[in-house]
Coordinates of N, CA, C and O in Angstrom, one line a residue:
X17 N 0.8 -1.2 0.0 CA 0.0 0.0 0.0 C 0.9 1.3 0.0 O 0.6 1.9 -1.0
X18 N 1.9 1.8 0.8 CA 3.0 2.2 0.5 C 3.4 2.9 -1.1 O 3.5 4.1 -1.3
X19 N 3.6 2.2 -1.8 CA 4.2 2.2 -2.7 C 2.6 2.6 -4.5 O 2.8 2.8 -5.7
X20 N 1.5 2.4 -3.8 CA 0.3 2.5 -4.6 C 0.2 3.8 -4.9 O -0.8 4.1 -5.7
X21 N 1.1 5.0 -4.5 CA 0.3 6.4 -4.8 C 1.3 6.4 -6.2 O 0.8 7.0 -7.1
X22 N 2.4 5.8 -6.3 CA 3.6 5.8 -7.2 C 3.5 5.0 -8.2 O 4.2 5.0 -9.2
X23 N 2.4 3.9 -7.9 CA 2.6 2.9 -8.9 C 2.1 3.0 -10.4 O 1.0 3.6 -10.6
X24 N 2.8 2.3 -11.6 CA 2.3 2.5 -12.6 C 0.4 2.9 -12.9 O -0.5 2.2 -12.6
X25 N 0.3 4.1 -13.5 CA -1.2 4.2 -13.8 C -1.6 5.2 -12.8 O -2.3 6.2 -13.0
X26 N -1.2 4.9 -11.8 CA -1.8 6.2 -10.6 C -1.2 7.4 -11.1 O -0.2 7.5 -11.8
X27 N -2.4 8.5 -10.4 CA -1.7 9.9 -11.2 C -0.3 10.3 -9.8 O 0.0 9.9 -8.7
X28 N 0.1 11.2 -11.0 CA 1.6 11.5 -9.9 C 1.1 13.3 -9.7 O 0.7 14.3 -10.3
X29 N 1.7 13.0 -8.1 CA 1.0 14.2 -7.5 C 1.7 15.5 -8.1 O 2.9 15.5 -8.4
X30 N 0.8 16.5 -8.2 CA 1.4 17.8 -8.7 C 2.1 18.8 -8.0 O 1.6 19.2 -6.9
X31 N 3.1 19.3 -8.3 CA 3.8 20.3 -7.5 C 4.2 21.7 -8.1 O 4.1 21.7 -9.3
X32 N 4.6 22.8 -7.4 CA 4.6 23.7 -7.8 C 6.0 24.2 -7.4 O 6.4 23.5 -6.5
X33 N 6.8 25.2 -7.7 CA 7.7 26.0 -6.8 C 8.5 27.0 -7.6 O 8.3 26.8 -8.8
X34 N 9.5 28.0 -7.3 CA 10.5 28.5 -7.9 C 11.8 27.5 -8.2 O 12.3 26.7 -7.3
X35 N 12.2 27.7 -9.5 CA 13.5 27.2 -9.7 C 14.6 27.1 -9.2 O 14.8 27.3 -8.0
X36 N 15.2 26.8 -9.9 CA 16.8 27.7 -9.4 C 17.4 28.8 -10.2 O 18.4 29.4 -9.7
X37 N 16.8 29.2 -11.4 CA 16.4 30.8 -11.8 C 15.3 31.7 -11.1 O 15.0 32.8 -11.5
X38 N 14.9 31.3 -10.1 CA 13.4 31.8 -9.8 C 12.3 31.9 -10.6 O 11.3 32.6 -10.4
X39 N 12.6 30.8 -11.7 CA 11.1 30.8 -12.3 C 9.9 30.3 -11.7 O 10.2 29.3 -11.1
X40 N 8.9 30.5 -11.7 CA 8.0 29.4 -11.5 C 7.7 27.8 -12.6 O 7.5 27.7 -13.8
X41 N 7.8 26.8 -11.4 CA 7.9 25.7 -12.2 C 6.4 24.6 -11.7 O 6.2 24.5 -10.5
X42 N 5.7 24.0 -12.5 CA 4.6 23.4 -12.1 C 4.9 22.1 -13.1 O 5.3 22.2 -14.2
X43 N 4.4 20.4 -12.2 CA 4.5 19.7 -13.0 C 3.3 19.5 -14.4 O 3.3 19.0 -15.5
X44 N 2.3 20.4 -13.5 CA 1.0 20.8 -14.8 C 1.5 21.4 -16.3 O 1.2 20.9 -17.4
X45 N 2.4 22.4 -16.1 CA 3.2 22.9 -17.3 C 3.6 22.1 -18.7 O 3.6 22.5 -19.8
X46 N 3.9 20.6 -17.9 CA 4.1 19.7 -18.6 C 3.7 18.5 -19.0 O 4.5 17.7 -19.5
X47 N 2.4 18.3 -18.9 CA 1.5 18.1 -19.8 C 1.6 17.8 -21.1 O 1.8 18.8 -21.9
X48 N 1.4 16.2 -21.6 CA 1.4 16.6 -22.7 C 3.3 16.1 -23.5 O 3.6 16.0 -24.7
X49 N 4.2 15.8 -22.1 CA 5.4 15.3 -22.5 C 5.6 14.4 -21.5 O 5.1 14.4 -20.4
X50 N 6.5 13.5 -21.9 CA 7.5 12.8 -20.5 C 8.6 13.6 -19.9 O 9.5 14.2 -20.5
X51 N 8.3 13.5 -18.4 CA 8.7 13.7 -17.5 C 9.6 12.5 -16.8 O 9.2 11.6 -16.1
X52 N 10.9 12.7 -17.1 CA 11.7 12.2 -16.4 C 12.3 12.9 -14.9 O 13.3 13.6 -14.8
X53 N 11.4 12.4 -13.6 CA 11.5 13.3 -12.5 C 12.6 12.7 -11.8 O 12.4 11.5 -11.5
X54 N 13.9 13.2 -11.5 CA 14.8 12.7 -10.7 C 15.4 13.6 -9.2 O 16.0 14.6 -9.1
X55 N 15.1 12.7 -8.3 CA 15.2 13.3 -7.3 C 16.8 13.1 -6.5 O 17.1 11.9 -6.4
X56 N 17.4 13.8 -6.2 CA 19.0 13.4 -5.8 C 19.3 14.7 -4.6 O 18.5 15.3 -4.0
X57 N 20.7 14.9 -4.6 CA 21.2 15.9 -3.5 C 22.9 15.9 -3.8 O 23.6 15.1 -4.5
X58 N 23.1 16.9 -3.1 CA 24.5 17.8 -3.7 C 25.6 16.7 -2.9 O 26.8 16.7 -3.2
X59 N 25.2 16.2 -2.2 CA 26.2 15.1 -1.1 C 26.3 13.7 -1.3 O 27.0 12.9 -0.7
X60 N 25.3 13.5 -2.7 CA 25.5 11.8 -3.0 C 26.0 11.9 -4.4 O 25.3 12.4 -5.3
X61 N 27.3 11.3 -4.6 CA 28.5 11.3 -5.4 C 27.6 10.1 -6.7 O 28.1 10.0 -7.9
X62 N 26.4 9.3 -6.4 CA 26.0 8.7 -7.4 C 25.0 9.4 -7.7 O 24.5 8.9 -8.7
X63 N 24.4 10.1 -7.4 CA 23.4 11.2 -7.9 C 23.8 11.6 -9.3 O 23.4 11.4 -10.4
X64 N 25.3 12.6 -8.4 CA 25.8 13.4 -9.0 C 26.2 12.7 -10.6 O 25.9 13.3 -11.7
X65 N 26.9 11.4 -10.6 CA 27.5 10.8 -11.7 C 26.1 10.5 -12.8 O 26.2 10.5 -14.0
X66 N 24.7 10.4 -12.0 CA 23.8 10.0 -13.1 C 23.5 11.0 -13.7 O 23.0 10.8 -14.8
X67 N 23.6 12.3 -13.1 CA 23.1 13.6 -13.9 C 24.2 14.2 -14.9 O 24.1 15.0 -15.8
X68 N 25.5 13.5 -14.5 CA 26.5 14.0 -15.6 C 26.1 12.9 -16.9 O 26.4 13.1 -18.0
X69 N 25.3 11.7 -16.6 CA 24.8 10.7 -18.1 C 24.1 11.7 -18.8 O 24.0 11.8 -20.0
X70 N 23.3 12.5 -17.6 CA 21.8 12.4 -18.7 C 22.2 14.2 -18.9 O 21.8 14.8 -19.9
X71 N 22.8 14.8 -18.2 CA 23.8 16.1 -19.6 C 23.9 15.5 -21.2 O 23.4 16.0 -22.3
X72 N 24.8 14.1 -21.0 CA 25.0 13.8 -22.2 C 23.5 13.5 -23.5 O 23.5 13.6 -24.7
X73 N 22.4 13.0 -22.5 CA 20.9 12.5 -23.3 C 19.8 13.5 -23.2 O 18.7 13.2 -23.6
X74 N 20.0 14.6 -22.8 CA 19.3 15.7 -22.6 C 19.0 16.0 -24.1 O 17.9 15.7 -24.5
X75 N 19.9 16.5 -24.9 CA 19.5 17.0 -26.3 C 18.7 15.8 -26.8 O 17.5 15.9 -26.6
X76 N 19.0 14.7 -27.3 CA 18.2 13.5 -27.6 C 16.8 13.5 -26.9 O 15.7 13.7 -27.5
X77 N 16.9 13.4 -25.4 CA 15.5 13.1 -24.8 C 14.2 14.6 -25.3 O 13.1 14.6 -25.8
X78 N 15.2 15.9 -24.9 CA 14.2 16.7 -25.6 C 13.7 16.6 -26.7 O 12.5 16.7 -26.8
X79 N 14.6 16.4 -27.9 CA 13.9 16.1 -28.6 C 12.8 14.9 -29.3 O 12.4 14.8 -30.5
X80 N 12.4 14.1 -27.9 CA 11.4 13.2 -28.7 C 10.7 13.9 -27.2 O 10.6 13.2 -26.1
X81 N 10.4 14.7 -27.2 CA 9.3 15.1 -25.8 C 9.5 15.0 -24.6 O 8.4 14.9 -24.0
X82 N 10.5 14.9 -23.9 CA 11.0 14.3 -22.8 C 11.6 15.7 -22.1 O 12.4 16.4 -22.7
X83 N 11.0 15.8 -20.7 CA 11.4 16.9 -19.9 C 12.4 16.4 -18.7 O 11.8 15.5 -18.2
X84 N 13.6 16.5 -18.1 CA 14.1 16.3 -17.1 C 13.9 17.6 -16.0 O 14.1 18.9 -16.2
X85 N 13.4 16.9 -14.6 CA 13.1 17.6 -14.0 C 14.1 17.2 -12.7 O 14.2 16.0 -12.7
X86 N 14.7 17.6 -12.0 CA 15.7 17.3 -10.6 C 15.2 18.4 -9.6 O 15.3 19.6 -9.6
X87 N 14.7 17.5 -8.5 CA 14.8 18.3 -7.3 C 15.7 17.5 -6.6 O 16.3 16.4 -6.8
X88 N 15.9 18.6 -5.4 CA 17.0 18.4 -5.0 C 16.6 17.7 -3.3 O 15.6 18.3 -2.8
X89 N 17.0 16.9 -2.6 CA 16.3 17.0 -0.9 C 17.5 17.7 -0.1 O 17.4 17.7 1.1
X90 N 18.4 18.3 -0.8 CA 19.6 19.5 0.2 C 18.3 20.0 1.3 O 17.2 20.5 1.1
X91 N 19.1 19.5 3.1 CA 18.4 20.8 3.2 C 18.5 22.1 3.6 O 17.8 22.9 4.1
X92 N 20.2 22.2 3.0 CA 20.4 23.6 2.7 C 20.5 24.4 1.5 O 21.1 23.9 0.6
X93 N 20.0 25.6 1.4 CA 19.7 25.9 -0.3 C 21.0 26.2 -0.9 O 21.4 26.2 -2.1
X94 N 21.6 26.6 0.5 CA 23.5 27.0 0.0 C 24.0 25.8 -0.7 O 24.5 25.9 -1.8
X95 N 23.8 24.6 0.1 CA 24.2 24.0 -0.8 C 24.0 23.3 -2.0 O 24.8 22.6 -2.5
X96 N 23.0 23.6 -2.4 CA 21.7 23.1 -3.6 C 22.4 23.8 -4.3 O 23.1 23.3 -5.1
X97 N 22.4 25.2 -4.2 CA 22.6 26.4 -5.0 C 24.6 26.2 -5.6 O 25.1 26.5 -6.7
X98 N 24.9 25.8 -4.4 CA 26.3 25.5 -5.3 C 26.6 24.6 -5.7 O 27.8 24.5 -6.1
X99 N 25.8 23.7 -5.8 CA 26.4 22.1 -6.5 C 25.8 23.1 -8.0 O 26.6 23.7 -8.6
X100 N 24.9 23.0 -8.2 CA 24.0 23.6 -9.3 C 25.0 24.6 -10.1 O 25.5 24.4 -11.2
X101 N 25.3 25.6 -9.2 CA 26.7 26.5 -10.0 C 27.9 25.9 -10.7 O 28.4 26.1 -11.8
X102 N 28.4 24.9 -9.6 CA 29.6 24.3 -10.2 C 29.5 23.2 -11.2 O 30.5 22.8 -11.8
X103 N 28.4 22.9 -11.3 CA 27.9 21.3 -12.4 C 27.1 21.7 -13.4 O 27.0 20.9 -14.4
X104 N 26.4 22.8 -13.5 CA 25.8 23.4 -14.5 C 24.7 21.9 -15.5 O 24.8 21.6 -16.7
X105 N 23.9 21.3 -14.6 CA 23.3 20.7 -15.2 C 22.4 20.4 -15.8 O 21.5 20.1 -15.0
X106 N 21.9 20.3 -17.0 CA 20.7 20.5 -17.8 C 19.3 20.1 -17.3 O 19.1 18.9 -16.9
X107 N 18.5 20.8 -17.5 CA 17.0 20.8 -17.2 C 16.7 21.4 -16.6 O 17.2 22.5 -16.6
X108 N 15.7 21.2 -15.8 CA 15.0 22.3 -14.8 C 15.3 21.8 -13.4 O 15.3 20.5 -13.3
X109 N 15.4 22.7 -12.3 CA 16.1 22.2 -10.8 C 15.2 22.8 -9.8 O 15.2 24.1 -9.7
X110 N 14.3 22.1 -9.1 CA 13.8 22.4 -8.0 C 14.6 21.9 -6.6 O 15.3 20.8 -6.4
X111 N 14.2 22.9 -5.8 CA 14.6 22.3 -4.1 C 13.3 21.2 -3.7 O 12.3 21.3 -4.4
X112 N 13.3 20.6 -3.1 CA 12.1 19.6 -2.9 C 11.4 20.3 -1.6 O 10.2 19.9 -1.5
X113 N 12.0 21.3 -0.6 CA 11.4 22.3 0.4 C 10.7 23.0 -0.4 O 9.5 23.1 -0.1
X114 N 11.1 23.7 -1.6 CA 10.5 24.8 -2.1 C 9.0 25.2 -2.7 O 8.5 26.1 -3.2
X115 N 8.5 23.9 -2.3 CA 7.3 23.7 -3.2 C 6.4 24.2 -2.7 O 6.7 24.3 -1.4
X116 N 5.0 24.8 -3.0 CA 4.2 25.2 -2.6 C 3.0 24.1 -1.3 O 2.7 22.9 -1.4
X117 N 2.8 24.6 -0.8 CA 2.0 23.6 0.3 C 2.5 22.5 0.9 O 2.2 22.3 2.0
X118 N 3.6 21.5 0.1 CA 4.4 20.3 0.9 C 5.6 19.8 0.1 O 5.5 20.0 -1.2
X119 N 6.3 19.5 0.5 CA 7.6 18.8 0.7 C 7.3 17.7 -0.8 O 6.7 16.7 -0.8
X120 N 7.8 18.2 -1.8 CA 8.0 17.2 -2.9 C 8.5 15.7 -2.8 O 7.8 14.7 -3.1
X121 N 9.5 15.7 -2.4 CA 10.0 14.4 -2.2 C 8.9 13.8 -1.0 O 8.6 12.7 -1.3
X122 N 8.5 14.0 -0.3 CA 7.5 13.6 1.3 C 6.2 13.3 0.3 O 5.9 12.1 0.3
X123 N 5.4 14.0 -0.7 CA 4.6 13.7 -2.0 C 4.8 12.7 -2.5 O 3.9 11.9 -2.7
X124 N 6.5 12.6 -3.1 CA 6.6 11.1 -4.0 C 6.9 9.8 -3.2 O 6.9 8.7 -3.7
X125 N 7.1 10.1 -1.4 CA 7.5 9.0 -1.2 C 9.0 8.6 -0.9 O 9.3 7.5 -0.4
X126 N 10.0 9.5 -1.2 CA 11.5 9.5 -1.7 C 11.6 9.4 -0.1 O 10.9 10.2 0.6
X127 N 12.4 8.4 0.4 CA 13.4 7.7 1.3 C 14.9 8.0 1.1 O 15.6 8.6 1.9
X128 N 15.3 7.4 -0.4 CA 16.8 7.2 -0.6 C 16.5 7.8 -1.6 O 15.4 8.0 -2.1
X129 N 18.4 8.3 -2.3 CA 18.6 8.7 -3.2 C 19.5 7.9 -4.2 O 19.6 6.7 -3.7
X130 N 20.0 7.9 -5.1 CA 19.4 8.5 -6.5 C 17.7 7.8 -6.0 O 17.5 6.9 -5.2
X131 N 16.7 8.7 -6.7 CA 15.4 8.0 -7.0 C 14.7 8.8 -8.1 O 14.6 10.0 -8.2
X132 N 14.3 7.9 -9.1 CA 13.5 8.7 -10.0 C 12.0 8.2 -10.4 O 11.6 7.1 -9.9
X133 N 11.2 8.9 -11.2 CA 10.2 8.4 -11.6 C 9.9 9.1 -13.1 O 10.3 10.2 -13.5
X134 N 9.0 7.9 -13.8 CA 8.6 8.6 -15.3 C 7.4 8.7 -15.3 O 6.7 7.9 -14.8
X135 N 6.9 10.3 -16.0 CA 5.6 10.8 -15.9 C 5.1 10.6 -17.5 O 5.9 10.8 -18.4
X136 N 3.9 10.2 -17.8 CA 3.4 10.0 -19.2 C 3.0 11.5 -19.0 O 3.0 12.4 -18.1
X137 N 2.7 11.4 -20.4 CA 2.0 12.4 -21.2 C 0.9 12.8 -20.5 O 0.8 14.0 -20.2
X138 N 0.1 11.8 -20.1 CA -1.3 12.4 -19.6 C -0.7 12.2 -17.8 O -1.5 11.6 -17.0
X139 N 0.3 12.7 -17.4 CA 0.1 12.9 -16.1 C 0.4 12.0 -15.3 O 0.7 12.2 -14.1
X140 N 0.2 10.4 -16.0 CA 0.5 9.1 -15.0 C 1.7 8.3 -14.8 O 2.3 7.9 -15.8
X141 N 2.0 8.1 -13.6 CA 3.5 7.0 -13.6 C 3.6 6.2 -15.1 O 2.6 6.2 -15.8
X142 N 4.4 5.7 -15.3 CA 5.0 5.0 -16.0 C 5.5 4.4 -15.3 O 5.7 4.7 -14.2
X143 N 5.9 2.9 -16.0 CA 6.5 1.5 -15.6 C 8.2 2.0 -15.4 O 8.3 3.2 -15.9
X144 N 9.1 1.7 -15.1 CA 10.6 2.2 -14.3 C 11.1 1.4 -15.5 O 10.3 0.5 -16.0
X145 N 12.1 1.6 -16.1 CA 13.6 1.1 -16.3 C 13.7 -0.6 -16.0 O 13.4 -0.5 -14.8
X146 N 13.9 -1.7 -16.2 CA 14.3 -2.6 -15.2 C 15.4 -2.8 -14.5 O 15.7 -3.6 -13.6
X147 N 16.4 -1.3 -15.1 CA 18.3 -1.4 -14.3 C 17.9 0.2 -13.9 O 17.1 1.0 -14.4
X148 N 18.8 0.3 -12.7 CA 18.4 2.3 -12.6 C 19.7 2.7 -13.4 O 20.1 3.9 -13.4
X149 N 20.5 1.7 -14.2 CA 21.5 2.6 -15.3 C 20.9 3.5 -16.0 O 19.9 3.4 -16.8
X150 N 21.8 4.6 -15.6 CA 21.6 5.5 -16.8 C 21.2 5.1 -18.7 O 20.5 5.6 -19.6
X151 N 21.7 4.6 -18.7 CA 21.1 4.3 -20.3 C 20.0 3.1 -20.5 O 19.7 2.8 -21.7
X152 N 19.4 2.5 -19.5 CA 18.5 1.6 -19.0 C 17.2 2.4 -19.0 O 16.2 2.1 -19.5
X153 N 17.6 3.8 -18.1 CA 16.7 4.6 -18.3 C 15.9 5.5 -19.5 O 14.7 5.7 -19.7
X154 N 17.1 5.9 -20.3 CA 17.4 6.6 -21.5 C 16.5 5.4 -22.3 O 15.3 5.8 -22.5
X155 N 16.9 4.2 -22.6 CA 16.4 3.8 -23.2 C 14.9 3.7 -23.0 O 14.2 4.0 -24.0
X156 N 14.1 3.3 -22.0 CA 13.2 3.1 -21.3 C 12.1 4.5 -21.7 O 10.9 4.4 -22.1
X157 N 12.9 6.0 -21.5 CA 12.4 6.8 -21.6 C 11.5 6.9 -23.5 O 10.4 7.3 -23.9
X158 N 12.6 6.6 -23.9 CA 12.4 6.8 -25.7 C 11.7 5.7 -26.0 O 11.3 5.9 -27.1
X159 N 11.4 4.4 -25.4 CA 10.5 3.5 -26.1 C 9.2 4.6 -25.2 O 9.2 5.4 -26.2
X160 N 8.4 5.0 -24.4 CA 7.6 5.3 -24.1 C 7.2 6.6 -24.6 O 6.0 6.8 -24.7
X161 N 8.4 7.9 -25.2 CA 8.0 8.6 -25.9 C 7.6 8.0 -27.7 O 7.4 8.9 -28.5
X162 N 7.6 7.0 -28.0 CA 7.4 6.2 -29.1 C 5.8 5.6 -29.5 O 5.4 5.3 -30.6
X163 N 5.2 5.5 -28.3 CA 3.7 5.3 -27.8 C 2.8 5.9 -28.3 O 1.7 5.7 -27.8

């Protein structure tokens, strides 16, 4: 039961917050694409190495519809804010505090890190990767924008 608000087909809860440009960012916004949501922090060194893969599949994944979204569970913003400076990583970067009304990662459920999840087009989990490798993922992502 646990694990049912996340599971394939259930909708994935919506969140709102400022960036790390201070934009406003909503998962409503995106609608309509996959959402590759990955949740990590400036202190785990395998976070870090999966977001230097998907730098490399960023251009690819955008272009078949595919959004990368990274919040962070830092819970200091100093340090959110300077992993982000010094790594300059592609996509859009939420703090997982920042969100409007609750705690993003406390929303999805997020325990441990690296963790990610895939959002369909219309809003609903998607089935995971069967490896959390990076290109397990990659791949996983592009057969479902193929659908």
């Amino acid at each position: 039961q646990k694990y049912a608000p996340v599971s394939p087909g259930a909708a994935a809860p919506l969140f709102e917050g400022s960036d790390y440009n201070g934009r406003f960012i909503s998962l409503a916004q995106f609608r309509g694409k996959i959402v590759y949501l990955n949740f990590w922090a400036s202190w785990c060194g395998a976070c870090l190495r999966k977001m230097e893969f998907f730098d490399e599949f960023t251009p690819e994944l955008q272009a078949n519809g595919i959004e990368i979204i990274n919040i962070s569970i830092d819970q200091n913003p100093n340090s959110w804010e300077s992993s982000l400076a010094s790594h300059l990583f592609k996509g859009h970067h939420l703090l997982a505090s920042s969100g409007t009304n609750r705690n993003v990662a406390q929303a999805y459920g997020v325990e441990a890190i690296p963790q990610y999840f895939i959002i369909g087009k219309n809003g609903l989990f998607e089935v995971k990767a069967p490896s959390s490798q990076p290109n397990d993922i990659r791949q996983k992502l592009l057969e479902i924008s193929e659908k």
